[in-house]
mmCIF file of C-alpha atoms and ligand atoms in Angstrom:
data_model
loop_
_atom_site.group_PDB
_atom_site.id
_atom_site.type_symbol
_atom_site.label_atom_id
_atom_site.label_comp_id
_atom_site.label_asym_id
_atom_site.label_seq_id
_atom_site.Cartn_x
_atom_site.Cartn_y
_atom_site.Cartn_z
ATOM 1 C CA MET G 1 -66.620 -12.258 -194.895
ATOM 2 C CA THR G 2 -64.298 -14.957 -196.134
ATOM 3 C CA ILE G 3 -64.445 -18.686 -195.753
ATOM 4 C CA PRO G 4 -61.206 -20.082 -194.352
ATOM 5 C CA ALA G 5 -59.255 -22.172 -196.797
ATOM 6 C CA ARG G 6 -59.400 -25.262 -194.620
ATOM 7 C CA GLU G 7 -62.832 -26.282 -195.895
ATOM 8 C CA TYR G 8 -61.426 -26.783 -199.343
ATOM 9 C CA ALA G 9 -57.917 -27.738 -198.469
ATOM 10 C CA CYS G 10 -59.082 -30.667 -196.371
ATOM 11 C CA ASP G 11 -57.341 -33.405 -198.215
ATOM 12 C CA ILE G 12 -56.093 -35.461 -195.318
ATOM 13 C CA ILE G 13 -57.243 -38.704 -196.803
ATOM 14 C CA THR G 14 -55.499 -38.021 -200.078
ATOM 15 C CA ASP G 15 -52.027 -38.120 -198.553
ATOM 16 C CA MET G 16 -52.398 -41.769 -199.348
ATOM 17 C CA GLN G 17 -52.613 -43.137 -202.846
ATOM 18 C CA THR G 18 -56.348 -42.786 -202.995
ATOM 19 C CA THR G 19 -58.004 -45.437 -205.058
ATOM 20 C CA PHE G 20 -61.445 -46.952 -204.703
ATOM 21 C CA ASN G 21 -59.842 -49.425 -202.300
ATOM 22 C CA TYR G 22 -58.964 -46.597 -199.956
ATOM 23 C CA VAL G 23 -62.445 -45.117 -199.953
ATOM 24 C CA VAL G 24 -63.906 -46.110 -196.601
ATOM 25 C CA GLY G 25 -67.617 -46.965 -196.802
ATOM 26 C CA HIS G 26 -69.746 -45.533 -199.619
ATOM 27 C CA ASP G 27 -69.742 -49.038 -201.098
ATOM 28 C CA TRP G 28 -72.681 -48.575 -203.412
ATOM 29 C CA ALA G 29 -71.200 -45.378 -204.886
ATOM 30 C CA VAL G 30 -67.868 -47.079 -205.496
ATOM 31 C CA SER G 31 -69.447 -50.140 -207.088
ATOM 32 C CA LEU G 32 -71.702 -47.996 -209.273
ATOM 33 C CA LEU G 33 -68.716 -45.970 -210.504
ATOM 34 C CA SER G 34 -66.469 -49.004 -211.055
ATOM 35 C CA ARG G 35 -69.211 -50.793 -212.950
ATOM 36 C CA SER G 36 -69.892 -47.841 -215.223
ATOM 37 C CA ILE G 37 -66.179 -47.617 -216.068
ATOM 38 C CA GLU G 38 -65.917 -51.380 -216.660
ATOM 39 C CA GLN G 39 -68.887 -51.289 -218.980
ATOM 40 C CA GLY G 40 -67.705 -48.127 -220.726
ATOM 41 C CA ARG G 41 -70.890 -46.299 -219.755
ATOM 42 C CA ILE G 42 -69.321 -43.219 -218.264
ATOM 43 C CA ALA G 43 -71.554 -40.227 -217.595
ATOM 44 C CA HIS G 44 -70.451 -36.809 -218.842
ATOM 45 C CA ALA G 45 -71.137 -35.381 -215.409
ATOM 46 C CA TYR G 46 -71.506 -36.627 -211.853
ATOM 47 C CA LEU G 47 -72.827 -34.767 -208.826
ATOM 48 C CA LEU G 48 -71.458 -35.907 -205.461
ATOM 49 C CA THR G 49 -73.418 -34.598 -202.494
ATOM 50 C CA GLY G 50 -73.186 -35.019 -198.723
ATOM 51 C CA LEU G 51 -72.104 -33.356 -195.491
ATOM 52 C CA GLU G 52 -68.730 -31.665 -195.083
ATOM 53 C CA HIS G 53 -65.824 -34.077 -194.611
ATOM 54 C CA ILE G 54 -67.923 -37.082 -195.534
ATOM 55 C CA GLY G 55 -65.625 -38.247 -198.360
ATOM 56 C CA LYS G 56 -66.826 -36.455 -201.503
ATOM 57 C CA SER G 57 -63.359 -35.270 -202.572
ATOM 58 C CA THR G 58 -61.882 -38.697 -201.911
ATOM 59 C CA VAL G 59 -64.464 -40.400 -204.111
ATOM 60 C CA ALA G 60 -64.015 -37.732 -206.811
ATOM 61 C CA ARG G 61 -60.265 -38.239 -206.859
ATOM 62 C CA ALA G 62 -60.570 -42.025 -206.993
ATOM 63 C CA LEU G 63 -62.945 -41.618 -209.930
ATOM 64 C CA ALA G 64 -60.406 -39.425 -211.731
ATOM 65 C CA GLN G 65 -57.839 -42.170 -211.171
ATOM 66 C CA ALA G 66 -60.157 -44.915 -212.371
ATOM 67 C CA LEU G 67 -60.838 -42.953 -215.566
ATOM 68 C CA ASN G 68 -57.154 -42.529 -216.380
ATOM 69 C CA CYS G 69 -55.490 -45.579 -214.842
ATOM 70 C CA THR G 70 -53.539 -47.740 -217.279
ATOM 71 C CA ALA G 71 -53.769 -51.001 -215.284
ATOM 72 C CA PRO G 72 -56.175 -53.803 -216.252
ATOM 73 C CA SER G 73 -58.388 -53.235 -213.204
ATOM 74 C CA PRO G 74 -58.430 -49.513 -212.516
ATOM 75 C CA PRO G 75 -57.638 -47.672 -210.367
ATOM 76 C CA CYS G 76 -54.423 -49.445 -209.364
ATOM 77 C CA GLY G 77 -52.872 -46.643 -207.309
ATOM 78 C CA GLN G 78 -49.452 -47.552 -208.731
ATOM 79 C CA CYS G 79 -49.324 -46.364 -212.340
ATOM 80 C CA ARG G 80 -48.085 -42.919 -213.327
ATOM 81 C CA ALA G 81 -51.610 -41.506 -213.789
ATOM 82 C CA CYS G 82 -52.842 -42.849 -210.426
ATOM 83 C CA LYS G 83 -49.814 -41.470 -208.607
ATOM 84 C CA LEU G 84 -49.943 -38.059 -210.262
ATOM 85 C CA ILE G 85 -53.666 -37.742 -209.552
ATOM 86 C CA ALA G 86 -53.146 -38.712 -205.893
ATOM 87 C CA ALA G 87 -50.476 -36.017 -205.691
ATOM 88 C CA GLY G 88 -52.717 -33.466 -207.438
ATOM 89 C CA ARG G 89 -50.211 -33.066 -210.287
ATOM 90 C CA PHE G 90 -51.920 -34.816 -213.188
ATOM 91 C CA PRO G 91 -52.128 -32.462 -216.175
ATOM 92 C CA GLY G 92 -55.606 -33.709 -217.131
ATOM 93 C CA LEU G 93 -57.063 -33.095 -213.672
ATOM 94 C CA HIS G 94 -58.638 -29.680 -213.209
ATOM 95 C CA TRP G 95 -59.633 -29.005 -209.609
ATOM 96 C CA VAL G 96 -61.664 -25.862 -209.050
ATOM 97 C CA ALA G 97 -62.616 -24.618 -205.562
ATOM 98 C CA PRO G 98 -64.387 -21.404 -204.518
ATOM 99 C CA GLU G 99 -62.199 -18.356 -204.238
ATOM 100 C CA GLY G 100 -63.106 -16.647 -200.981
ATOM 101 C CA ASN G 101 -66.839 -16.973 -200.569
ATOM 102 C CA SER G 102 -67.895 -17.991 -204.061
ATOM 103 C CA LEU G 103 -67.125 -19.955 -207.167
ATOM 104 C CA LYS G 104 -66.864 -17.324 -209.855
ATOM 105 C CA ILE G 105 -67.588 -17.095 -213.557
ATOM 106 C CA ASP G 106 -63.925 -16.339 -214.362
ATOM 107 C CA GLN G 107 -62.948 -19.649 -212.787
ATOM 108 C CA VAL G 108 -65.517 -21.485 -214.918
ATOM 109 C CA ARG G 109 -64.300 -19.687 -218.063
ATOM 110 C CA THR G 110 -60.682 -20.620 -217.369
ATOM 111 C CA LEU G 111 -61.771 -24.205 -216.807
ATOM 112 C CA GLN G 112 -63.751 -24.236 -220.055
ATOM 113 C CA HIS G 113 -60.720 -22.992 -221.928
ATOM 114 C CA ASP G 114 -58.583 -25.797 -220.457
ATOM 115 C CA LEU G 115 -61.203 -28.462 -221.106
ATOM 116 C CA ALA G 116 -61.407 -27.525 -224.774
ATOM 117 C CA LEU G 117 -57.851 -28.792 -225.246
ATOM 118 C CA SER G 118 -57.512 -32.465 -226.071
ATOM 119 C CA PRO G 119 -56.022 -34.644 -223.320
ATOM 120 C CA MET G 120 -52.218 -34.422 -223.275
ATOM 121 C CA GLU G 121 -51.893 -37.430 -221.106
ATOM 122 C CA GLY G 122 -54.421 -40.012 -220.024
ATOM 123 C CA ARG G 123 -57.792 -40.784 -221.523
ATOM 124 C CA TYR G 124 -59.925 -38.128 -219.897
ATOM 125 C CA ARG G 125 -59.711 -34.586 -218.731
ATOM 126 C CA VAL G 126 -61.490 -34.602 -215.403
ATOM 127 C CA ALA G 127 -62.900 -31.378 -214.013
ATOM 128 C CA ILE G 128 -63.726 -31.454 -210.318
ATOM 129 C CA LEU G 129 -65.686 -28.441 -209.078
ATOM 130 C CA GLU G 130 -65.820 -28.272 -205.320
ATOM 131 C CA GLY G 131 -68.305 -26.119 -203.397
ATOM 132 C CA MET G 132 -70.833 -25.873 -206.219
ATOM 133 C CA ASP G 133 -73.277 -24.575 -203.583
ATOM 134 C CA LYS G 134 -71.199 -21.412 -203.655
ATOM 135 C CA ALA G 135 -71.270 -20.883 -207.424
ATOM 136 C CA THR G 136 -72.606 -17.483 -208.443
ATOM 137 C CA PRO G 137 -75.639 -17.551 -210.792
ATOM 138 C CA GLU G 138 -73.338 -16.384 -213.615
ATOM 139 C CA ALA G 139 -70.869 -19.196 -212.934
ATOM 140 C CA SER G 140 -73.695 -21.769 -212.801
ATOM 141 C CA ASN G 141 -75.120 -20.587 -216.088
ATOM 142 C CA ALA G 142 -71.713 -20.645 -217.743
ATOM 143 C CA LEU G 143 -71.095 -24.173 -216.496
ATOM 144 C CA LEU G 144 -74.484 -25.254 -217.803
ATOM 145 C CA LYS G 145 -73.175 -24.708 -221.336
ATOM 146 C CA THR G 146 -70.387 -27.249 -220.731
ATOM 147 C CA LEU G 147 -72.890 -29.737 -219.344
ATOM 148 C CA GLU G 148 -75.219 -29.218 -222.301
ATOM 149 C CA GLU G 149 -72.499 -29.694 -224.892
ATOM 150 C CA PRO G 150 -69.775 -31.645 -223.148
ATOM 151 C CA PRO G 151 -66.443 -31.799 -224.990
ATOM 152 C CA THR G 152 -65.412 -35.370 -225.785
ATOM 153 C CA HIS G 153 -62.949 -36.924 -223.345
ATOM 154 C CA VAL G 154 -64.171 -34.692 -220.537
ATOM 155 C CA VAL G 155 -65.828 -35.862 -217.337
ATOM 156 C CA VAL G 156 -67.166 -33.217 -214.972
ATOM 157 C CA VAL G 157 -67.553 -34.002 -211.267
ATOM 158 C CA LEU G 158 -69.530 -31.497 -209.213
ATOM 159 C CA ILE G 159 -69.314 -31.499 -205.425
ATOM 160 C CA ALA G 160 -71.984 -29.904 -203.238
ATOM 161 C CA LEU G 161 -73.581 -30.265 -199.824
ATOM 162 C CA GLU G 162 -76.987 -30.937 -201.354
ATOM 163 C CA ALA G 163 -78.468 -31.106 -204.839
ATOM 164 C CA GLU G 164 -81.343 -28.789 -203.853
ATOM 165 C CA SER G 165 -79.007 -25.811 -203.694
ATOM 166 C CA LEU G 166 -78.025 -26.114 -207.388
ATOM 167 C CA LEU G 167 -79.894 -25.099 -210.531
ATOM 168 C CA PRO G 168 -82.326 -27.919 -211.431
ATOM 169 C CA THR G 169 -81.028 -27.715 -215.010
ATOM 170 C CA ILE G 170 -77.529 -28.546 -213.741
ATOM 171 C CA VAL G 171 -78.707 -31.383 -211.504
ATOM 172 C CA SER G 172 -80.732 -32.974 -214.302
ATOM 173 C CA ARG G 173 -77.614 -33.267 -216.462
ATOM 174 C CA CYS G 174 -75.594 -35.092 -213.813
ATOM 175 C CA GLN G 175 -75.621 -38.593 -212.462
ATOM 176 C CA LEU G 176 -76.442 -37.967 -208.822
ATOM 177 C CA ILE G 177 -74.317 -39.728 -206.196
ATOM 178 C CA PRO G 178 -75.461 -38.795 -202.694
ATOM 179 C CA LEU G 179 -72.978 -39.894 -200.010
ATOM 180 C CA ARG G 180 -74.497 -40.801 -196.655
ATOM 181 C CA PRO G 181 -72.864 -40.652 -193.218
ATOM 182 C CA LEU G 182 -70.870 -43.768 -192.304
ATOM 183 C CA SER G 183 -71.797 -45.875 -189.294
ATOM 184 C CA VAL G 184 -70.079 -45.171 -185.966
ATOM 185 C CA GLU G 185 -68.472 -48.606 -186.193
ATOM 186 C CA THR G 186 -67.083 -47.990 -189.708
ATOM 187 C CA VAL G 187 -65.530 -44.687 -188.608
ATOM 188 C CA ARG G 188 -64.125 -46.232 -185.411
ATOM 189 C CA ALA G 189 -62.572 -49.195 -187.226
ATOM 190 C CA ALA G 190 -61.060 -47.004 -189.959
ATOM 191 C CA LEU G 191 -59.502 -44.668 -187.386
ATOM 192 C CA VAL G 192 -57.865 -47.578 -185.561
ATOM 193 C CA GLU G 193 -56.839 -49.671 -188.561
ATOM 194 C CA ARG G 194 -55.822 -47.049 -191.123
ATOM 195 C CA TRP G 195 -54.821 -44.070 -189.054
ATOM 196 C CA ASN G 196 -53.489 -45.881 -185.976
ATOM 197 C CA VAL G 197 -55.660 -43.825 -183.652
ATOM 198 C CA ASP G 198 -55.743 -45.078 -180.073
ATOM 199 C CA HIS G 199 -58.899 -47.146 -179.289
ATOM 200 C CA GLY G 200 -60.311 -44.812 -176.648
ATOM 201 C CA LEU G 201 -59.944 -41.688 -178.763
ATOM 202 C CA ALA G 202 -61.287 -43.514 -181.834
ATOM 203 C CA GLU G 203 -64.413 -44.453 -179.879
ATOM 204 C CA VAL G 204 -65.073 -40.855 -178.812
ATOM 205 C CA LEU G 205 -64.302 -39.366 -182.236
ATOM 206 C CA ALA G 206 -66.419 -41.952 -184.064
ATOM 207 C CA HIS G 207 -69.440 -40.906 -181.994
ATOM 208 C CA LEU G 208 -68.718 -37.212 -182.389
ATOM 209 C CA SER G 209 -68.107 -37.426 -186.140
ATOM 210 C CA GLY G 210 -71.722 -37.818 -187.192
ATOM 211 C CA GLY G 211 -70.489 -40.392 -189.710
ATOM 212 C CA ARG G 212 -67.998 -37.968 -191.289
ATOM 213 C CA LEU G 213 -64.730 -39.852 -191.438
ATOM 214 C CA GLY G 214 -62.835 -36.837 -192.796
ATOM 215 C CA TRP G 215 -63.813 -34.859 -189.708
ATOM 216 C CA ALA G 216 -62.755 -37.692 -187.385
ATOM 217 C CA VAL G 217 -59.350 -38.028 -189.072
ATOM 218 C CA MET G 218 -58.867 -34.274 -188.924
ATOM 219 C CA ALA G 219 -59.801 -34.230 -185.225
ATOM 220 C CA ALA G 220 -57.405 -37.116 -184.506
ATOM 221 C CA GLN G 221 -54.528 -35.339 -186.233
ATOM 222 C CA ASP G 222 -55.186 -31.773 -185.198
ATOM 223 C CA GLY G 223 -55.832 -31.166 -181.495
ATOM 224 C CA SER G 224 -57.353 -27.761 -182.180
ATOM 225 C CA VAL G 225 -60.463 -29.410 -183.644
ATOM 226 C CA LEU G 226 -61.409 -30.965 -180.301
ATOM 227 C CA ALA G 227 -60.341 -27.818 -178.466
ATOM 228 C CA ARG G 228 -62.721 -25.773 -180.635
ATOM 229 C CA ARG G 229 -65.488 -28.258 -179.917
ATOM 230 C CA ALA G 230 -64.899 -28.013 -176.155
ATOM 231 C CA GLN G 231 -64.982 -24.222 -176.399
ATOM 232 C CA SER G 232 -68.240 -24.241 -178.379
ATOM 233 C CA LEU G 233 -69.919 -26.505 -175.806
ATOM 234 C CA ASP G 234 -68.657 -24.337 -172.927
ATOM 235 C CA ASP G 235 -70.011 -21.306 -174.799
ATOM 236 C CA LEU G 236 -73.414 -22.960 -175.131
ATOM 237 C CA LEU G 237 -73.657 -23.741 -171.422
ATOM 238 C CA ARG G 238 -72.505 -20.231 -170.557
ATOM 239 C CA LEU G 239 -75.058 -18.690 -172.929
ATOM 240 C CA THR G 240 -77.933 -20.478 -171.201
ATOM 241 C CA ARG G 241 -77.080 -18.388 -168.137
ATOM 242 C CA LEU G 242 -76.726 -15.078 -169.976
ATOM 243 C CA GLY G 243 -79.199 -12.468 -171.158
ATOM 244 C CA ARG G 244 -80.063 -10.905 -174.479
ATOM 245 C CA VAL G 245 -77.143 -8.476 -174.744
ATOM 246 C CA GLU G 246 -74.469 -11.149 -174.305
ATOM 247 C CA ARG G 247 -76.333 -13.552 -176.563
ATOM 248 C CA PHE G 248 -76.546 -10.978 -179.373
ATOM 249 C CA ALA G 249 -72.840 -10.243 -178.980
ATOM 250 C CA TYR G 250 -72.145 -13.939 -179.384
ATOM 251 C CA ALA G 251 -74.382 -14.087 -182.475
ATOM 252 C CA GLU G 252 -72.334 -11.290 -183.997
ATOM 253 C CA GLU G 253 -69.080 -13.066 -183.291
ATOM 254 C CA LEU G 254 -70.398 -16.349 -184.652
ATOM 255 C CA SER G 255 -71.628 -14.794 -187.882
ATOM 256 C CA GLY G 256 -68.059 -13.741 -188.723
ATOM 257 C CA ASP G 257 -66.927 -17.205 -189.775
ATOM 258 C CA LEU G 258 -69.551 -19.148 -191.715
ATOM 259 C CA LEU G 259 -67.732 -22.453 -191.610
ATOM 260 C CA ALA G 260 -67.136 -22.321 -187.857
ATOM 261 C CA MET G 261 -70.745 -21.229 -187.405
ATOM 262 C CA ARG G 262 -72.067 -24.282 -189.231
ATOM 263 C CA GLU G 263 -69.833 -26.563 -187.174
ATOM 264 C CA THR G 264 -71.017 -24.907 -183.940
ATOM 265 C CA LEU G 265 -74.709 -25.167 -184.785
ATOM 266 C CA ASN G 266 -74.298 -28.820 -185.787
ATOM 267 C CA LEU G 267 -72.532 -29.491 -182.522
ATOM 268 C CA TRP G 268 -75.169 -27.719 -180.438
ATOM 269 C CA GLN G 269 -77.832 -29.762 -182.163
ATOM 270 C CA THR G 270 -76.118 -33.020 -181.177
ATOM 271 C CA TRP G 271 -75.925 -31.632 -177.643
ATOM 272 C CA TRP G 272 -79.657 -30.953 -177.293
ATOM 273 C CA ARG G 273 -80.468 -34.285 -178.907
ATOM 274 C CA ASP G 274 -78.351 -35.993 -176.244
ATOM 275 C CA VAL G 275 -80.049 -33.940 -173.514
ATOM 276 C CA MET G 276 -83.423 -34.952 -174.923
ATOM 277 C CA LEU G 277 -82.429 -38.634 -174.923
ATOM 278 C CA LEU G 278 -81.256 -38.487 -171.308
ATOM 279 C CA ALA G 279 -84.250 -36.466 -170.122
ATOM 280 C CA SER G 280 -86.644 -38.934 -171.708
ATOM 281 C CA GLY G 281 -84.803 -41.931 -170.250
ATOM 282 C CA SER G 282 -83.917 -43.302 -173.690
ATOM 283 C CA GLU G 283 -81.282 -46.007 -173.984
ATOM 284 C CA ALA G 284 -80.033 -44.723 -177.349
ATOM 285 C CA VAL G 285 -76.298 -44.091 -177.645
ATOM 286 C CA LEU G 286 -75.218 -40.526 -176.939
ATOM 287 C CA THR G 287 -73.109 -38.500 -179.351
ATOM 288 C CA ASN G 288 -71.189 -36.471 -176.771
ATOM 289 C CA LEU G 289 -70.095 -39.522 -174.818
ATOM 290 C CA ASP G 290 -67.237 -37.703 -173.095
ATOM 291 C CA ARG G 291 -69.467 -35.108 -171.398
ATOM 292 C CA GLN G 292 -72.085 -37.193 -169.687
ATOM 293 C CA ALA G 293 -72.072 -35.292 -166.391
ATOM 294 C CA ALA G 294 -72.803 -31.951 -168.082
ATOM 295 C CA LEU G 295 -75.455 -33.601 -170.267
ATOM 296 C CA ARG G 296 -77.211 -35.041 -167.202
ATOM 297 C CA ASP G 297 -77.101 -31.665 -165.528
ATOM 298 C CA CYS G 298 -78.787 -30.105 -168.584
ATOM 299 C CA ALA G 299 -81.345 -32.910 -168.691
ATOM 300 C CA ASN G 300 -82.316 -32.161 -165.065
ATOM 301 C CA ARG G 301 -82.328 -28.416 -165.582
ATOM 302 C CA PHE G 302 -84.191 -28.134 -168.859
ATOM 303 C CA GLY G 303 -86.178 -31.332 -169.314
ATOM 304 C CA VAL G 304 -87.224 -33.028 -172.485
ATOM 305 C CA ASP G 305 -89.508 -30.309 -173.891
ATOM 306 C CA GLN G 306 -86.973 -27.483 -173.760
ATOM 307 C CA ALA G 307 -84.272 -29.751 -175.191
ATOM 308 C CA ARG G 308 -86.535 -30.804 -178.045
ATOM 309 C CA ALA G 309 -87.455 -27.189 -178.791
ATOM 310 C CA ALA G 310 -83.777 -26.178 -178.759
ATOM 311 C CA ALA G 311 -82.804 -28.982 -181.174
ATOM 312 C CA SER G 312 -85.672 -28.127 -183.460
ATOM 313 C CA ASN G 313 -84.811 -24.383 -183.429
ATOM 314 C CA LEU G 314 -81.262 -25.266 -184.432
ATOM 315 C CA ALA G 315 -82.479 -27.444 -187.300
ATOM 316 C CA GLN G 316 -84.699 -24.616 -188.474
ATOM 317 C CA THR G 317 -81.888 -22.053 -188.265
ATOM 318 C CA MET G 318 -79.540 -24.283 -190.264
ATOM 319 C CA TRP G 319 -82.207 -24.773 -192.895
ATOM 320 C CA GLN G 320 -82.723 -21.016 -193.133
ATOM 321 C CA LEU G 321 -78.973 -20.390 -193.408
ATOM 322 C CA ASP G 322 -78.735 -22.947 -196.220
ATOM 323 C CA HIS G 323 -81.491 -21.059 -197.992
ATOM 324 C CA ASN G 324 -79.968 -17.602 -197.975
ATOM 325 C CA ALA G 325 -81.516 -16.198 -194.820
ATOM 326 C CA ASN G 326 -79.930 -13.129 -193.247
ATOM 327 C CA VAL G 327 -77.217 -14.697 -191.076
ATOM 328 C CA ARG G 328 -77.224 -12.168 -188.218
ATOM 329 C CA LEU G 329 -80.989 -12.112 -187.975
ATOM 330 C CA ALA G 330 -81.314 -15.907 -188.010
ATOM 331 C CA LEU G 331 -78.657 -16.242 -185.312
ATOM 332 C CA GLU G 332 -80.251 -13.565 -183.132
ATOM 333 C CA VAL G 333 -83.604 -15.337 -183.247
ATOM 334 C CA LEU G 334 -81.834 -18.572 -182.372
ATOM 335 C CA MET G 335 -80.048 -16.928 -179.445
ATOM 336 C CA LEU G 336 -83.279 -15.486 -178.031
ATOM 337 C CA ASP G 337 -84.873 -18.944 -178.149
ATOM 338 C CA LEU G 338 -82.003 -20.729 -176.375
ATOM 339 C CA PRO G 339 -83.187 -22.288 -173.097
ATOM 340 C CA LYS G 340 -82.589 -20.054 -170.097
ATOM 341 C CA ALA G 341 -81.157 -21.582 -166.949
ATOM 342 C CA VAL G 342 -82.846 -20.461 -163.771
ATOM 343 C CA ALA G 343 -80.199 -19.418 -161.274
HETATM 344 ZN ZN1 LIG O 1 -53.416 -46.848 -212.037
#
C-alpha cells in the first residue's frame, strides 16, 4: 500500500517567493519565529504540527529563508539565499519526505551525514523532515541522536500531523509550533486576493476547506479535487441505501489509498455535522454550502440522533486509524454503523 506522492509534493504555495510575508494567517507562529531570529535565540529543533495542507511546509520554508537571508530584515524574498530556498535549490536546505509509506532510517542516516558538513553557503544548514508521523521506530531513534547532540549551524524542523504520534523524547527536544485552521474569512480573502479565485468559488471553497488554505488553493487550481469530493458525497448517499455486502466492498476499496481515505472520512464527518445542524434547526453556517437540498433531505430522513451518531462514529474511526488500528476492520465497523435509509 503506497501513499501517493501528492501529499508530500503539495507545494502550491511555494511557487511564489515564500517569505513570512506570504504566509497567510498563523500570525503568532510567524511572530514567534521572527522574534527568536531577531534576538538570536534560535532553537536547535522545531516541531510544526497541524492538519494536512494547513501551511506547515510554507512556514518551514519561510523559516529556512529567515535563517539564511542576507538582508537586514529577513526573510526578504529577494536575496540569493531566499530565492534558492523558494526554488528548493539551496545547498544548505535538506528536505526529507517519506519514501512510500514511511520515513526510513537510511534517509535519516543520509541526512545526518550531510548535516555533519559545515555550511557551504548561508549561515545554517536547515533540515526539514516532513511526515514525521510516518517515521519508523528505527528512524525516530536515529534522529533522536541528532536532536540530543545537534551539530552547530544546524536547525532541524520536524513536520507532523500531531505531536502525540511522535516519541515523547523527540517532542521534548523541539520547540512546538502547532498550526491551527484559518478562519473561513481568511481563506476566502486569500483565495480572491492572492490567487485571483472568483468570488463565488472562493466562498464555497473557503467553507469546504476546514481552514486549510493549501487544500482550498489546490481545489481552485485542480478541478479533480472537487470532482473527487462530489464522488465521495455521492458514494456516501448511495451507501446509506445499500446493505452489508456492498458496504464491505466499499471499505475494501477505500482502504487501498490511505490519503484518499482520510480525506473521505473527514468529508463525511463535515456532512453529518451539517445534517445534524439542519435537523436540530441550528443557525450555524454549513460546511457543504453547495449541497443544501441533499443535506435537507438527509436531515428529514435520518434526524438529529442518527446524524450525531454517524459524525461521532467517524471521529472515533479516524482516531483509531491515527493510532494504528487495523484499517480494514475499522472501516468495516464504520460501514456497518452508517445510517440506513428506509426505502
Ligand atoms: Zn533574503
